[in-house]
């Protein structure tokens, strides 16, 4: 497991564009990569939020099954699992934590609550424990297509434990 998410600029732009396009509903998707331990996000796969909700996302079960079959056939794994928050910060809700089932994935959250600034943050979520990790955008560094707020000073030692107390999607105050 890496201590930082290294992600290409075009993938960041695609995730942010998807989140903006689906606003006010949450957007979701996956970036698959080789199942070789390299932790490299390569194939961007936007998904449909079957819940069509501003406070919850859910992959369509048929689409998800198809995606996992495609990844298995191509020797890929879900390297990044992303979704957006439309009215709150880019931090995993209790529901997000409860449903996180890929211990080696980077869980990327994008907040679209401010139309001029996009929060883009990454986490590891393992057995209910949330650890924020730094994000390093690679490639085409000169292209600033949108105001994206990263947390470059985040170190992977910040760790928080939450219990699943319900299906709300509102972060604690």
PDB file of C-alpha atoms in Angstrom:
ATOM      1  CA  UNK A   1       0.000   0.000   0.000  1.00  0.00           C
ATOM      2  CA  UNK A   2       1.405   3.348  -1.021  1.00  0.00           C
ATOM      3  CA  UNK A   3       1.536   6.324   1.291  1.00  0.00           C
ATOM      4  CA  UNK A   4       0.555   8.755  -1.462  1.00  0.00           C
ATOM      5  CA  UNK A   5      -1.876   8.732  -4.378  1.00  0.00           C
ATOM      6  CA  UNK A   6       0.004   9.455  -7.596  1.00  0.00           C
ATOM      7  CA  UNK A   7      -2.631  10.302 -10.193  1.00  0.00           C
ATOM      8  CA  UNK A   8      -2.451  11.747 -13.682  1.00  0.00           C
ATOM      9  CA  UNK A   9      -3.748  15.259 -14.367  1.00  0.00           C
ATOM     10  CA  UNK A  10      -6.201  13.977 -17.028  1.00  0.00           C
ATOM     11  CA  UNK A  11      -7.721  11.581 -14.481  1.00  0.00           C
ATOM     12  CA  UNK A  12      -8.121  14.389 -11.927  1.00  0.00           C
ATOM     13  CA  UNK A  13      -9.728  16.589 -14.579  1.00  0.00           C
ATOM     14  CA  UNK A  14     -12.070  13.750 -15.644  1.00  0.00           C
ATOM     15  CA  UNK A  15     -13.154  13.051 -12.047  1.00  0.00           C
ATOM     16  CA  UNK A  16     -13.780  16.752 -11.345  1.00  0.00           C
ATOM     17  CA  UNK A  17     -15.688  17.187 -14.634  1.00  0.00           C
ATOM     18  CA  UNK A  18     -17.848  14.141 -13.816  1.00  0.00           C
ATOM     19  CA  UNK A  19     -18.572  15.487 -10.312  1.00  0.00           C
ATOM     20  CA  UNK A  20     -19.500  18.934 -11.708  1.00  0.00           C
ATOM     21  CA  UNK A  21     -21.643  17.414 -14.467  1.00  0.00           C
ATOM     22  CA  UNK A  22     -23.662  15.214 -12.063  1.00  0.00           C
ATOM     23  CA  UNK A  23     -24.085  17.957  -9.422  1.00  0.00           C
ATOM     24  CA  UNK A  24     -26.409  18.258  -7.483  1.00  0.00           C
ATOM     25  CA  UNK A  25     -26.312  14.424  -7.378  1.00  0.00           C
ATOM     26  CA  UNK A  26     -23.195  12.605  -6.247  1.00  0.00           C
ATOM     27  CA  UNK A  27     -20.986  11.213  -9.009  1.00  0.00           C
ATOM     28  CA  UNK A  28     -19.002   7.983  -8.710  1.00  0.00           C
ATOM     29  CA  UNK A  29     -16.547   5.836 -10.583  1.00  0.00           C
ATOM     30  CA  UNK A  30     -13.367   3.790 -10.599  1.00  0.00           C
ATOM     31  CA  UNK A  31      -9.879   4.009 -12.025  1.00  0.00           C
ATOM     32  CA  UNK A  32      -8.531   0.515 -12.646  1.00  0.00           C
ATOM     33  CA  UNK A  33      -4.880  -0.391 -12.782  1.00  0.00           C
ATOM     34  CA  UNK A  34      -2.726  -3.452 -13.256  1.00  0.00           C
ATOM     35  CA  UNK A  35      -3.134  -6.129 -10.589  1.00  0.00           C
ATOM     36  CA  UNK A  36       0.622  -6.307 -10.094  1.00  0.00           C
ATOM     37  CA  UNK A  37       1.032  -4.332  -6.886  1.00  0.00           C
ATOM     38  CA  UNK A  38       2.173  -1.196  -8.755  1.00  0.00           C
ATOM     39  CA  UNK A  39      -0.711   0.915  -7.381  1.00  0.00           C
ATOM     40  CA  UNK A  40      -0.925   2.789 -10.705  1.00  0.00           C
ATOM     41  CA  UNK A  41      -4.327   4.177 -11.762  1.00  0.00           C
ATOM     42  CA  UNK A  42      -4.620   3.776 -15.549  1.00  0.00           C
ATOM     43  CA  UNK A  43      -8.143   3.109 -16.909  1.00  0.00           C
ATOM     44  CA  UNK A  44     -10.783   5.710 -15.991  1.00  0.00           C
ATOM     45  CA  UNK A  45     -14.309   4.274 -15.694  1.00  0.00           C
ATOM     46  CA  UNK A  46     -17.100   6.730 -14.824  1.00  0.00           C
ATOM     47  CA  UNK A  47     -20.096   4.942 -13.326  1.00  0.00           C
ATOM     48  CA  UNK A  48     -23.757   5.839 -12.910  1.00  0.00           C
ATOM     49  CA  UNK A  49     -24.969   6.688  -9.411  1.00  0.00           C
ATOM     50  CA  UNK A  50     -27.890   4.276  -9.264  1.00  0.00           C
ATOM     51  CA  UNK A  51     -29.215   6.113  -6.183  1.00  0.00           C
ATOM     52  CA  UNK A  52     -29.402   9.407  -8.128  1.00  0.00           C
ATOM     53  CA  UNK A  53     -29.050  11.211  -4.813  1.00  0.00           C
ATOM     54  CA  UNK A  54     -27.332  14.401  -3.613  1.00  0.00           C
ATOM     55  CA  UNK A  55     -26.345  12.658  -0.342  1.00  0.00           C
ATOM     56  CA  UNK A  56     -25.591   9.045  -1.287  1.00  0.00           C
ATOM     57  CA  UNK A  57     -23.943   7.085  -4.084  1.00  0.00           C
ATOM     58  CA  UNK A  58     -24.464   3.509  -5.126  1.00  0.00           C
ATOM     59  CA  UNK A  59     -22.950   1.624  -8.039  1.00  0.00           C
ATOM     60  CA  UNK A  60     -25.544  -0.196 -10.143  1.00  0.00           C
ATOM     61  CA  UNK A  61     -25.104  -3.870  -9.201  1.00  0.00           C
ATOM     62  CA  UNK A  62     -25.161  -5.047 -12.834  1.00  0.00           C
ATOM     63  CA  UNK A  63     -22.627  -2.410 -13.905  1.00  0.00           C
ATOM     64  CA  UNK A  64     -20.417  -3.277 -10.937  1.00  0.00           C
ATOM     65  CA  UNK A  65     -20.513  -7.009 -11.739  1.00  0.00           C
ATOM     66  CA  UNK A  66     -19.620  -6.249 -15.374  1.00  0.00           C
ATOM     67  CA  UNK A  67     -16.772  -3.971 -14.252  1.00  0.00           C
ATOM     68  CA  UNK A  68     -15.282  -6.587 -11.907  1.00  0.00           C
ATOM     69  CA  UNK A  69     -15.494  -9.240 -14.659  1.00  0.00           C
ATOM     70  CA  UNK A  70     -13.722  -6.864 -17.100  1.00  0.00           C
ATOM     71  CA  UNK A  71     -11.038  -6.079 -14.527  1.00  0.00           C
ATOM     72  CA  UNK A  72     -10.506  -9.774 -13.754  1.00  0.00           C
ATOM     73  CA  UNK A  73     -10.180 -10.601 -17.467  1.00  0.00           C
ATOM     74  CA  UNK A  74      -7.633  -7.781 -17.911  1.00  0.00           C
ATOM     75  CA  UNK A  75      -5.703  -8.572 -14.692  1.00  0.00           C
ATOM     76  CA  UNK A  76      -6.759  -5.220 -13.226  1.00  0.00           C
ATOM     77  CA  UNK A  77      -7.763  -4.058  -9.770  1.00  0.00           C
ATOM     78  CA  UNK A  78      -9.690  -0.990  -8.570  1.00  0.00           C
ATOM     79  CA  UNK A  79      -6.861   1.417  -7.704  1.00  0.00           C
ATOM     80  CA  UNK A  80      -9.085   4.481  -7.172  1.00  0.00           C
ATOM     81  CA  UNK A  81     -12.736   4.489  -6.136  1.00  0.00           C
ATOM     82  CA  UNK A  82     -14.134   8.000  -6.288  1.00  0.00           C
ATOM     83  CA  UNK A  83     -17.308   9.870  -5.526  1.00  0.00           C
ATOM     84  CA  UNK A  84     -18.393  13.409  -4.847  1.00  0.00           C
ATOM     85  CA  UNK A  85     -19.984  15.218  -1.948  1.00  0.00           C
ATOM     86  CA  UNK A  86     -22.255  18.003  -3.127  1.00  0.00           C
ATOM     87  CA  UNK A  87     -22.842  20.017   0.048  1.00  0.00           C
ATOM     88  CA  UNK A  88     -20.143  18.895   2.486  1.00  0.00           C
ATOM     89  CA  UNK A  89     -16.362  18.666   2.662  1.00  0.00           C
ATOM     90  CA  UNK A  90     -14.444  15.948   0.840  1.00  0.00           C
ATOM     91  CA  UNK A  91     -14.278  13.633   3.855  1.00  0.00           C
ATOM     92  CA  UNK A  92     -15.788  10.121   4.097  1.00  0.00           C
ATOM     93  CA  UNK A  93     -19.179   9.954   5.790  1.00  0.00           C
ATOM     94  CA  UNK A  94     -20.095   7.114   8.146  1.00  0.00           C
ATOM     95  CA  UNK A  95     -21.934   5.489   5.238  1.00  0.00           C
ATOM     96  CA  UNK A  96     -18.876   5.802   2.974  1.00  0.00           C
ATOM     97  CA  UNK A  97     -16.752   4.173   5.685  1.00  0.00           C
ATOM     98  CA  UNK A  98     -19.258   1.371   6.268  1.00  0.00           C
ATOM     99  CA  UNK A  99     -19.406   0.494   2.555  1.00  0.00           C
ATOM    100  CA  UNK A 100     -15.666   0.730   1.844  1.00  0.00           C
ATOM    101  CA  UNK A 101     -14.746  -2.831   0.915  1.00  0.00           C
ATOM    102  CA  UNK A 102     -11.488  -2.518  -1.054  1.00  0.00           C
ATOM    103  CA  UNK A 103      -8.648  -2.266   1.504  1.00  0.00           C
ATOM    104  CA  UNK A 104      -5.988  -1.533  -1.147  1.00  0.00           C
ATOM    105  CA  UNK A 105      -7.953   1.142  -3.027  1.00  0.00           C
ATOM    106  CA  UNK A 106      -7.488   4.882  -2.768  1.00  0.00           C
ATOM    107  CA  UNK A 107     -10.871   6.394  -1.897  1.00  0.00           C
ATOM    108  CA  UNK A 108     -10.994   9.788  -3.601  1.00  0.00           C
ATOM    109  CA  UNK A 109     -13.587  12.335  -2.555  1.00  0.00           C
ATOM    110  CA  UNK A 110     -14.364  15.505  -4.448  1.00  0.00           C
ATOM    111  CA  UNK A 111     -16.486  18.271  -2.969  1.00  0.00           C
ATOM    112  CA  UNK A 112     -18.552  20.338  -5.386  1.00  0.00           C
ATOM    113  CA  UNK A 113     -20.123  22.539  -2.684  1.00  0.00           C
ATOM    114  CA  UNK A 114     -18.170  25.589  -3.961  1.00  0.00           C
ATOM    115  CA  UNK A 115     -18.654  26.212  -7.677  1.00  0.00           C
ATOM    116  CA  UNK A 116     -15.252  27.932  -7.959  1.00  0.00           C
ATOM    117  CA  UNK A 117     -13.026  25.632  -5.883  1.00  0.00           C
ATOM    118  CA  UNK A 118     -12.925  21.857  -5.903  1.00  0.00           C
ATOM    119  CA  UNK A 119     -11.675  19.922  -2.890  1.00  0.00           C
ATOM    120  CA  UNK A 120      -9.894  16.743  -4.058  1.00  0.00           C
ATOM    121  CA  UNK A 121      -8.744  14.425  -1.270  1.00  0.00           C
ATOM    122  CA  UNK A 122      -7.707  10.786  -0.979  1.00  0.00           C
ATOM    123  CA  UNK A 123      -8.076   8.258   1.834  1.00  0.00           C
ATOM    124  CA  UNK A 124      -7.351   4.676   2.704  1.00  0.00           C
ATOM    125  CA  UNK A 125     -10.284   3.027   4.468  1.00  0.00           C
ATOM    126  CA  UNK A 126      -9.510  -0.314   6.102  1.00  0.00           C
ATOM    127  CA  UNK A 127     -11.850  -2.001   8.599  1.00  0.00           C
ATOM    128  CA  UNK A 128     -13.509   1.289   9.534  1.00  0.00           C
ATOM    129  CA  UNK A 129     -10.227   3.176   9.947  1.00  0.00           C
ATOM    130  CA  UNK A 130      -9.823   6.281   7.757  1.00  0.00           C
ATOM    131  CA  UNK A 131      -6.351   7.568   6.913  1.00  0.00           C
ATOM    132  CA  UNK A 132      -5.974  10.625   4.693  1.00  0.00           C
ATOM    133  CA  UNK A 133      -3.057  10.497   2.284  1.00  0.00           C
ATOM    134  CA  UNK A 134      -1.286  13.124   0.172  1.00  0.00           C
ATOM    135  CA  UNK A 135      -2.234  13.454  -3.495  1.00  0.00           C
ATOM    136  CA  UNK A 136       0.444  14.012  -6.116  1.00  0.00           C
ATOM    137  CA  UNK A 137      -0.832  15.029  -9.560  1.00  0.00           C
ATOM    138  CA  UNK A 138       1.569  13.922 -12.282  1.00  0.00           C
ATOM    139  CA  UNK A 139       1.840  14.877 -15.937  1.00  0.00           C
ATOM    140  CA  UNK A 140       1.043  18.127 -17.705  1.00  0.00           C
ATOM    141  CA  UNK A 141       1.726  20.129 -14.548  1.00  0.00           C
ATOM    142  CA  UNK A 142       1.359  23.426 -16.425  1.00  0.00           C
ATOM    143  CA  UNK A 143      -2.306  22.859 -17.237  1.00  0.00           C
ATOM    144  CA  UNK A 144      -4.341  24.329 -14.400  1.00  0.00           C
ATOM    145  CA  UNK A 145      -7.793  23.710 -15.826  1.00  0.00           C
ATOM    146  CA  UNK A 146      -9.642  24.321 -12.568  1.00  0.00           C
ATOM    147  CA  UNK A 147      -9.027  25.552  -9.064  1.00  0.00           C
ATOM    148  CA  UNK A 148      -8.369  22.307  -7.211  1.00  0.00           C
ATOM    149  CA  UNK A 149      -7.599  22.336  -3.514  1.00  0.00           C
ATOM    150  CA  UNK A 150      -5.390  19.459  -2.415  1.00  0.00           C
ATOM    151  CA  UNK A 151      -4.041  18.820   1.041  1.00  0.00           C
ATOM    152  CA  UNK A 152      -0.336  18.429   0.174  1.00  0.00           C
ATOM    153  CA  UNK A 153       0.775  18.657   3.787  1.00  0.00           C
ATOM    154  CA  UNK A 154      -1.296  15.660   4.837  1.00  0.00           C
ATOM    155  CA  UNK A 155       0.824  12.892   6.226  1.00  0.00           C
ATOM    156  CA  UNK A 156      -0.410   9.306   6.361  1.00  0.00           C
ATOM    157  CA  UNK A 157      -0.160   9.226  10.150  1.00  0.00           C
ATOM    158  CA  UNK A 158      -3.484  11.014  10.598  1.00  0.00           C
ATOM    159  CA  UNK A 159      -5.881   8.210  11.362  1.00  0.00           C
ATOM    160  CA  UNK A 160      -9.444   8.264  12.636  1.00  0.00           C
ATOM    161  CA  UNK A 161     -11.750   5.491  13.744  1.00  0.00           C
ATOM    162  CA  UNK A 162     -15.509   5.809  13.321  1.00  0.00           C
ATOM    163  CA  UNK A 163     -18.313   3.470  14.190  1.00  0.00           C
ATOM    164  CA  UNK A 164     -21.174   3.007  11.757  1.00  0.00           C
ATOM    165  CA  UNK A 165     -24.102   4.562  13.582  1.00  0.00           C
ATOM    166  CA  UNK A 166     -26.576   4.785  10.752  1.00  0.00           C
ATOM    167  CA  UNK A 167     -27.187   5.509   7.109  1.00  0.00           C
ATOM    168  CA  UNK A 168     -26.841   9.298   7.333  1.00  0.00           C
ATOM    169  CA  UNK A 169     -24.387  10.944   4.997  1.00  0.00           C
ATOM    170  CA  UNK A 170     -23.627  14.064   7.034  1.00  0.00           C
ATOM    171  CA  UNK A 171     -20.156  14.438   8.512  1.00  0.00           C
ATOM    172  CA  UNK A 172     -19.846  15.087  12.216  1.00  0.00           C
ATOM    173  CA  UNK A 173     -19.652  18.782  13.091  1.00  0.00           C
TER     174      UNK A 173
END
